[in-house]
CSV table of C-alpha atoms in Angstrom, one decimal:
chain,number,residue,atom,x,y,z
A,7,UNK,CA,37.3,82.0,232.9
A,8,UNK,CA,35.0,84.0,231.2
A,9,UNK,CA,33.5,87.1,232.2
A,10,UNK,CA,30.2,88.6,230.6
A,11,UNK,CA,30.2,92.1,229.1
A,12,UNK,CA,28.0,94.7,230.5
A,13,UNK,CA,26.7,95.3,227.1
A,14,UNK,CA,27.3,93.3,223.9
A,15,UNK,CA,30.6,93.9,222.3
A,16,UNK,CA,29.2,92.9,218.7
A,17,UNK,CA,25.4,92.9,217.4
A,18,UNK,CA,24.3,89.7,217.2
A,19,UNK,CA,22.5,88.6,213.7
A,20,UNK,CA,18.9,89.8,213.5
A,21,UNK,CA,17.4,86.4,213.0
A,22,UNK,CA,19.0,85.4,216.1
A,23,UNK,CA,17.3,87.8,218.0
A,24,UNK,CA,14.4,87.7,216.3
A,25,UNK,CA,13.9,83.6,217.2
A,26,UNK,CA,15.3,84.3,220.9
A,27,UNK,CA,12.1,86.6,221.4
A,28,UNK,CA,9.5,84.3,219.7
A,29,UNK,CA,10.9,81.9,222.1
A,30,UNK,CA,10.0,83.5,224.6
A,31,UNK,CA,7.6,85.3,223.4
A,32,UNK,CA,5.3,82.6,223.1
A,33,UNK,CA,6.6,79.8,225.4
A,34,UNK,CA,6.9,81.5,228.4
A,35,UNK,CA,3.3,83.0,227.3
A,36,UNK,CA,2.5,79.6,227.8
A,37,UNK,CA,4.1,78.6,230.9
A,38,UNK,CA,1.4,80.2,232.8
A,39,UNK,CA,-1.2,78.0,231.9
A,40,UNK,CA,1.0,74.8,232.2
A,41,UNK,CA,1.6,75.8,235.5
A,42,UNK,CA,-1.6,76.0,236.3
A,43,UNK,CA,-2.4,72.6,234.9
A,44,UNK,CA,0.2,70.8,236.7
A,45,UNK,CA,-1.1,72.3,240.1
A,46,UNK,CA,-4.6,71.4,238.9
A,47,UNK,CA,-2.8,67.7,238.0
A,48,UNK,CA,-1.5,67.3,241.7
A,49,UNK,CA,2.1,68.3,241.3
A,50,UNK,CA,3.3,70.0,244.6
A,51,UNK,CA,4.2,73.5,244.0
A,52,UNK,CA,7.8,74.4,244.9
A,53,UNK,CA,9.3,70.8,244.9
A,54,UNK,CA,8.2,69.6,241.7
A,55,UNK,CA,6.2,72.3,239.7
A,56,UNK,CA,9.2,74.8,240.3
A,57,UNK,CA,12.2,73.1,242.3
A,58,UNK,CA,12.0,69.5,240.3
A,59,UNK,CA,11.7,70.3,236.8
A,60,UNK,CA,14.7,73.1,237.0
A,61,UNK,CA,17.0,70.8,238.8
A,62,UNK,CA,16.3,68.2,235.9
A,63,UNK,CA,16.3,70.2,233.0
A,64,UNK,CA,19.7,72.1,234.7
A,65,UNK,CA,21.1,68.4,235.1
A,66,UNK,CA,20.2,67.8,230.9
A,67,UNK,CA,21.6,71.0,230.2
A,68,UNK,CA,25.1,70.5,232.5
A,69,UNK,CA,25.6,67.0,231.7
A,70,UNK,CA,25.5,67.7,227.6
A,71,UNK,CA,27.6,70.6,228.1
A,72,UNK,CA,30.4,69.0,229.7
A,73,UNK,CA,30.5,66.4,227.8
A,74,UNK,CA,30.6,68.7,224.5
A,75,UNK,CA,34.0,70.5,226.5
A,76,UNK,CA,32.6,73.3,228.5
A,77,UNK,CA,34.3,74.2,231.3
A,78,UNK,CA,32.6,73.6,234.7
A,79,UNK,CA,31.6,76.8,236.3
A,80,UNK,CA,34.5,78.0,239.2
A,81,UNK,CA,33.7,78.6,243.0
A,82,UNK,CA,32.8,82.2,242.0
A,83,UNK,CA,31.0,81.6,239.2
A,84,UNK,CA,28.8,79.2,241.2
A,85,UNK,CA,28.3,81.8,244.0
A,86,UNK,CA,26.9,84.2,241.7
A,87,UNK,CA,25.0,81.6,239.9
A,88,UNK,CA,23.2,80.6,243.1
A,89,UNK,CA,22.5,84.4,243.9
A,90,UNK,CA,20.8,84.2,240.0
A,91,UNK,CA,18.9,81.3,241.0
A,92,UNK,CA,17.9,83.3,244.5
A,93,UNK,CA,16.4,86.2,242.9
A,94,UNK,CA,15.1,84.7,239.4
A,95,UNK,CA,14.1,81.2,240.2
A,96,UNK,CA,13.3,81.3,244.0
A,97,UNK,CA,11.6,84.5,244.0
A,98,UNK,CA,10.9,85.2,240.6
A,99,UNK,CA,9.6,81.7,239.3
A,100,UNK,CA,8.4,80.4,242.5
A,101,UNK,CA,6.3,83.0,243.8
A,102,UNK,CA,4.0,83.3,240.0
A,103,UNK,CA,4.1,79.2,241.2
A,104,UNK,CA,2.5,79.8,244.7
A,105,UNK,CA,0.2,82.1,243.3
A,106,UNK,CA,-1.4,80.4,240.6
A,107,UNK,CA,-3.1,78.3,243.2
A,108,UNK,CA,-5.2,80.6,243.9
A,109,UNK,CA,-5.1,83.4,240.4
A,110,UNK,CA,-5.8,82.9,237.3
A,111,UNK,CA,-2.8,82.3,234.6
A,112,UNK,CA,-4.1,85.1,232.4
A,113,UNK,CA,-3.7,87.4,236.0
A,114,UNK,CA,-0.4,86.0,236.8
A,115,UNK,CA,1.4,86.9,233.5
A,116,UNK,CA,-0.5,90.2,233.8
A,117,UNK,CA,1.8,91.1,236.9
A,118,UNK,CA,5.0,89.7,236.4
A,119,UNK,CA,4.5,92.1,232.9
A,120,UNK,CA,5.6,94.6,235.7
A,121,UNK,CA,9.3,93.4,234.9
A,122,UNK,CA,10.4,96.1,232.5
A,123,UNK,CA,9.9,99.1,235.0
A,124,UNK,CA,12.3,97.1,237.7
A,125,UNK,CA,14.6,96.1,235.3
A,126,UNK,CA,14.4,100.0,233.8
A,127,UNK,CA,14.8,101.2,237.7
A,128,UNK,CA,17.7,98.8,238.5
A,129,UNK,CA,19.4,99.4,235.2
A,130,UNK,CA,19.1,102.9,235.8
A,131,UNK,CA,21.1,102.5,239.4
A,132,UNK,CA,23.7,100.8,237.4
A,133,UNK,CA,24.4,103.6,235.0
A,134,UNK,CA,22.1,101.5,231.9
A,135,UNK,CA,19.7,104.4,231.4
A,136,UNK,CA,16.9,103.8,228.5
A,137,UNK,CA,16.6,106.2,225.6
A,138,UNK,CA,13.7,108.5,225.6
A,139,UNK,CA,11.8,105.8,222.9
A,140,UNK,CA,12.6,102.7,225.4
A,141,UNK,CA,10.9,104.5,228.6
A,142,UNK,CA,8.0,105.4,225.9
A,143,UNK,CA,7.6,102.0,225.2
A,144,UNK,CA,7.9,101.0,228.5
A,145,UNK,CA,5.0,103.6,230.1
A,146,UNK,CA,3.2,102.7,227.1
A,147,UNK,CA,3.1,98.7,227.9
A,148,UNK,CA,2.3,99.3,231.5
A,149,UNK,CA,-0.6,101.7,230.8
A,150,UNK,CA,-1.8,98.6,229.2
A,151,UNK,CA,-0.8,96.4,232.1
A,152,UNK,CA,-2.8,98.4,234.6
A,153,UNK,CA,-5.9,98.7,232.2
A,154,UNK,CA,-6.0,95.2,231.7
A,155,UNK,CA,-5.3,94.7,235.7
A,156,UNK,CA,-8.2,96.9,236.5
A,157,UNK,CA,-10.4,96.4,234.3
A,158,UNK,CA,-10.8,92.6,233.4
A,159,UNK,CA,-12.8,89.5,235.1
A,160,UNK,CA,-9.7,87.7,235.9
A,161,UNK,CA,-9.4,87.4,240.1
A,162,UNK,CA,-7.2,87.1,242.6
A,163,UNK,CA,-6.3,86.8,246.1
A,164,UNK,CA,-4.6,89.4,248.8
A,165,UNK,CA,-1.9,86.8,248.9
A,166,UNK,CA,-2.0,85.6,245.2
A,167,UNK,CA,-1.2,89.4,244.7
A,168,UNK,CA,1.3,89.9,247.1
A,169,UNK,CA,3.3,86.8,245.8
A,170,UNK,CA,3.1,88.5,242.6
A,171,UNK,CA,4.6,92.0,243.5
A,172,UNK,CA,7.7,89.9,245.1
A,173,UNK,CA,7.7,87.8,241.4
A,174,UNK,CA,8.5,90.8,239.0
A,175,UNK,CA,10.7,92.6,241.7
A,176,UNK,CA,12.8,89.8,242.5
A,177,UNK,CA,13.1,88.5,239.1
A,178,UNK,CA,14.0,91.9,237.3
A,179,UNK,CA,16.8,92.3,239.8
A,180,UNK,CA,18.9,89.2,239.0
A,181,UNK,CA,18.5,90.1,235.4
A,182,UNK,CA,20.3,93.0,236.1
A,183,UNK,CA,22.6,92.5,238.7
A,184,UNK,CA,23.6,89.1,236.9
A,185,UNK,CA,25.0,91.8,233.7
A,186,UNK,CA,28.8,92.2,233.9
A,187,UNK,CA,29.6,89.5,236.6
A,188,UNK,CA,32.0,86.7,236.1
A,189,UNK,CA,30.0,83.7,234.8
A,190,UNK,CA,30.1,81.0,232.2
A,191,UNK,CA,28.6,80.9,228.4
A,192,UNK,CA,25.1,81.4,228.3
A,193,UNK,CA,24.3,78.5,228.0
A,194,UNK,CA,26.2,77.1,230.9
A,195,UNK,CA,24.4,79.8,233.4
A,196,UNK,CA,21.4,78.6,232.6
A,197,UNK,CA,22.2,75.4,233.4
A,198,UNK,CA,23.7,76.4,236.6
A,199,UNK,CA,21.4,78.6,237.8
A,200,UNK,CA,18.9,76.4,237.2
A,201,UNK,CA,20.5,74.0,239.2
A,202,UNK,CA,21.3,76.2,242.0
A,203,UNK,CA,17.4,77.7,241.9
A,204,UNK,CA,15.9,74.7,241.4
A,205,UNK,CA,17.8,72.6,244.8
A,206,UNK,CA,16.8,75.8,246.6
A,207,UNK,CA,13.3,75.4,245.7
A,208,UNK,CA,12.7,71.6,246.6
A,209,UNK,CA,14.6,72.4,250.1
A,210,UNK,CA,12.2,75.7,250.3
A,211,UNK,CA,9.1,73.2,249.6
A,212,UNK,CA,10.2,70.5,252.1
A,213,UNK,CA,10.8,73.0,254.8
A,214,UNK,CA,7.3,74.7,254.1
A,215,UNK,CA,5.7,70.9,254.6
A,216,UNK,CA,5.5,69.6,250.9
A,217,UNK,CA,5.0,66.3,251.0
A,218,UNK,CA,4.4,63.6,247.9
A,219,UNK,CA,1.5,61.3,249.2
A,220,UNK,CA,0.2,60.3,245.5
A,221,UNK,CA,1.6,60.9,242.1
A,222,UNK,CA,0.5,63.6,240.0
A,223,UNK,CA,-2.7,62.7,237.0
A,224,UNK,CA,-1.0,62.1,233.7
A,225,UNK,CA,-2.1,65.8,232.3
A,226,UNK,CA,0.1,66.8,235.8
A,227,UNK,CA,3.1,65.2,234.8
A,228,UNK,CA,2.8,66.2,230.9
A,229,UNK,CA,2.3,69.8,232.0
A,230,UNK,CA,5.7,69.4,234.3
A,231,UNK,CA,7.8,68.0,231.7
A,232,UNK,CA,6.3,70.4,229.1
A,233,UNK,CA,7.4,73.1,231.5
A,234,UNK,CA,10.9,71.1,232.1
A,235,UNK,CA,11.5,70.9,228.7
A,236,UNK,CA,10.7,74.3,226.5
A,237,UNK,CA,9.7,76.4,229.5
A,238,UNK,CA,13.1,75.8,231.3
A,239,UNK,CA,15.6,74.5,229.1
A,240,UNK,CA,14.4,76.1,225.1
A,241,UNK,CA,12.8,79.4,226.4
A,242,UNK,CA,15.1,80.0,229.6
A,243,UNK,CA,18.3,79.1,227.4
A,244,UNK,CA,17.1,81.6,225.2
A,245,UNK,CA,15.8,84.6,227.4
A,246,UNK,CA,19.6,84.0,229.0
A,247,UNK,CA,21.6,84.4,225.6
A,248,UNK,CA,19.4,87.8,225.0
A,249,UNK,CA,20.3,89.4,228.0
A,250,UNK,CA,23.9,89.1,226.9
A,251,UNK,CA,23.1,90.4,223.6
A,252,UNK,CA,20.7,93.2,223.1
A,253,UNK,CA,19.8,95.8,225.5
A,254,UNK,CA,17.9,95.2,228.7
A,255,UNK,CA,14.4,96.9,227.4
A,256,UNK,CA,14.1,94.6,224.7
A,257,UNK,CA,14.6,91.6,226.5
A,258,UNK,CA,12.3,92.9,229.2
A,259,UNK,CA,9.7,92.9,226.2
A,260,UNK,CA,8.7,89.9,226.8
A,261,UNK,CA,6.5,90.5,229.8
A,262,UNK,CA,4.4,92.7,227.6
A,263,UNK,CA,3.5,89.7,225.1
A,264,UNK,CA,3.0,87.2,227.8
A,265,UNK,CA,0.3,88.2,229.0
A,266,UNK,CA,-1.4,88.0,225.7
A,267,UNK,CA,-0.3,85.1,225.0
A,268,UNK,CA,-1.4,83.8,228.3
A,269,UNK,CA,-5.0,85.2,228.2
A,270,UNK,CA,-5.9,83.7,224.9
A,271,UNK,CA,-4.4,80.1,226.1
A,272,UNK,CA,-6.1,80.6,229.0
A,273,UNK,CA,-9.4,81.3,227.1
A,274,UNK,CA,-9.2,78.7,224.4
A,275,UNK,CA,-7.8,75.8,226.8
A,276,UNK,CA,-8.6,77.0,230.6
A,277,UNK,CA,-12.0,78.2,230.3
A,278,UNK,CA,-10.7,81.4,231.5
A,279,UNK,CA,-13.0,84.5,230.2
A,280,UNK,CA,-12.4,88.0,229.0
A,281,UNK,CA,-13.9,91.1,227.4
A,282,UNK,CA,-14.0,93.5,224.9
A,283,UNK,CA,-11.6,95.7,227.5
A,284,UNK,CA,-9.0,92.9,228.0
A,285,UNK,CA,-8.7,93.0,223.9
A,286,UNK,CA,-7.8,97.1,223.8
A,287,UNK,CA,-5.9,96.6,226.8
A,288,UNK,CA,-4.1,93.5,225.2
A,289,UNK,CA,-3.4,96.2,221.8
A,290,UNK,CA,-2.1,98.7,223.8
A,291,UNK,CA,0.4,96.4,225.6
A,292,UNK,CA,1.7,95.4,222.1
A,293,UNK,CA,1.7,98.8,220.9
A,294,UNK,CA,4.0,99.1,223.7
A,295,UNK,CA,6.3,96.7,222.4
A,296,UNK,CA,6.0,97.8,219.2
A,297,UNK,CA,7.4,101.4,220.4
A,298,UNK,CA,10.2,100.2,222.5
A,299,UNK,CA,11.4,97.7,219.3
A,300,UNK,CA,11.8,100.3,217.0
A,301,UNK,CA,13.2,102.5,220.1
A,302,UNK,CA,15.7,100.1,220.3
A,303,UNK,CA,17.0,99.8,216.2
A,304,UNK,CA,16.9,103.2,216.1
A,305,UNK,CA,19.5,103.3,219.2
A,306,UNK,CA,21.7,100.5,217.5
């Protein structure tokens, strides 16, 4: 039975770390606009956007790992997976889900880039304070997150918003709650809580009256298993090794590229539009990362 260190116990090779954040970097910048296609496809929200394609890419994941030797998860272990899958998947994942039907991807990754100042706040409770350079980074990145909130043409909705405060808040907490519990390898929580999120997701859809009349347009179904396969199982497999790895600001780093990421895909593929202030307010939000990276060597 294996039980995860609060903090890593050895540093992990650079170029490790280094491919874990392109991953998710860029993939989950992504996601945001795949979403967003497979709603505009036809696929239902919760039960397949969300619920269906975690359940199958945690059934890929579970099924290969077993039958490489891992050890099934115990009773425990799955309770506290299923409280991961609560707080990331349910209320992280699925509310940026429920709001995209109605704001823009570019807007939706430009909220959830709220993550780093829960997961700071939450760390914080738990005794995981950031160094003077991480919070720099982190005030730095948000300054950019509000500028680019406040001053772009992307829109949204009072509930589209309020969907997305819930998102960051929900998701940060199970990133840090989740450090130090007893759980499985990395790679074997991701695949459980995706499993556990995911069926909580599709009985959360159905009960909300999700109902399949017609299937989804082909660019539907290639944006679902497009977010099945690198969103959930390459970038999620990824964003969970980090957070046994480095320290929480860095993997919370990611919500300051995403948005970039997902303004420019949104742009070039989604017709979305921005100005010359989305572009400073996109630099300042990597300048942000920027300061919170080297915050972070200079800690190690």
């Amino acid at each position: 039975m294996a039980v995860l260190p609060s903090s890593p116990s050895a540093a992990p090779r650079s170029g490790l770390v280094v491919l874990a954040l392109l991953l998710v970097y860029v993939v989950w910048g992504s996601t945001y606009l795949g979403i967003r296609l497979a709603l505009e496809g036809g696929a239902l929200p919760l039960t397949m956007v969300s619920g269906g394609r975690f359940i199958i890419a945690g059934s890929l994941m579970y099924a290969v790992l077993r039958w490489r030797g891992s050890p099934a998860p115990t009773r425990r272990q799955w309770r506290n997976l299923a409280i991961m899958g609560l707080t990331m998947l349910v209320l992280g994942n699925g509310m940026v889900v429920l709001a995209e039907r109605t704001v823009s991807s570019g807007l939706a990754a430009t909220a959830v880039a709220s993550v780093p100042l829960w997961m700071a706040l939450f760390g914080a409770m738990r005794g995981q304070n950031a160094s003077r350079g991480e919070w720099l980074g982190i005030a730095i990145g948000f300054l950019g997150v509000v500028w680019l909130n406040a001053g772009s043409s992307l829109t949204a909705s009072p509930q589209g918003l309020i969907l997305l405060l819930i998102a960051p808040i929900g998701w940060a907490f199970g990133s840090i709650w989740a450090r130090g519990l007893d759980l499985p390898s990395p790679f074997m929580t991701a695949a459980g809580q995706m499993l556990c999120g995911g069926a909580m997701l599709v009985v959360l859809g159905l009960l909300s009256g999700e109902r399949p009349t017609t299937w989804p347009s082909m660019n539907g179904l290639l944006a679902v298993a497009y977010l099945c396969m690198f969103g959930s199982i390459v970038a999620f497999t990824a964003y969970v090794w980090l957070l046994h790895n480095v320290r929480p600001a860095l993997v919370a780093s990611y919500a300051y590229v995403n948005p970039v990421i997902a303004v420019i895909l949104g742009v070039i593929i989604g017709n979305e539009h921005f100005g010359g202030r989305d572009l400073l307010a996109m630099a300042v939000i990597l300048a942000g990362v920027v300061v919170l990276t080297l915050a972070r060597t200079r800690a190690k």
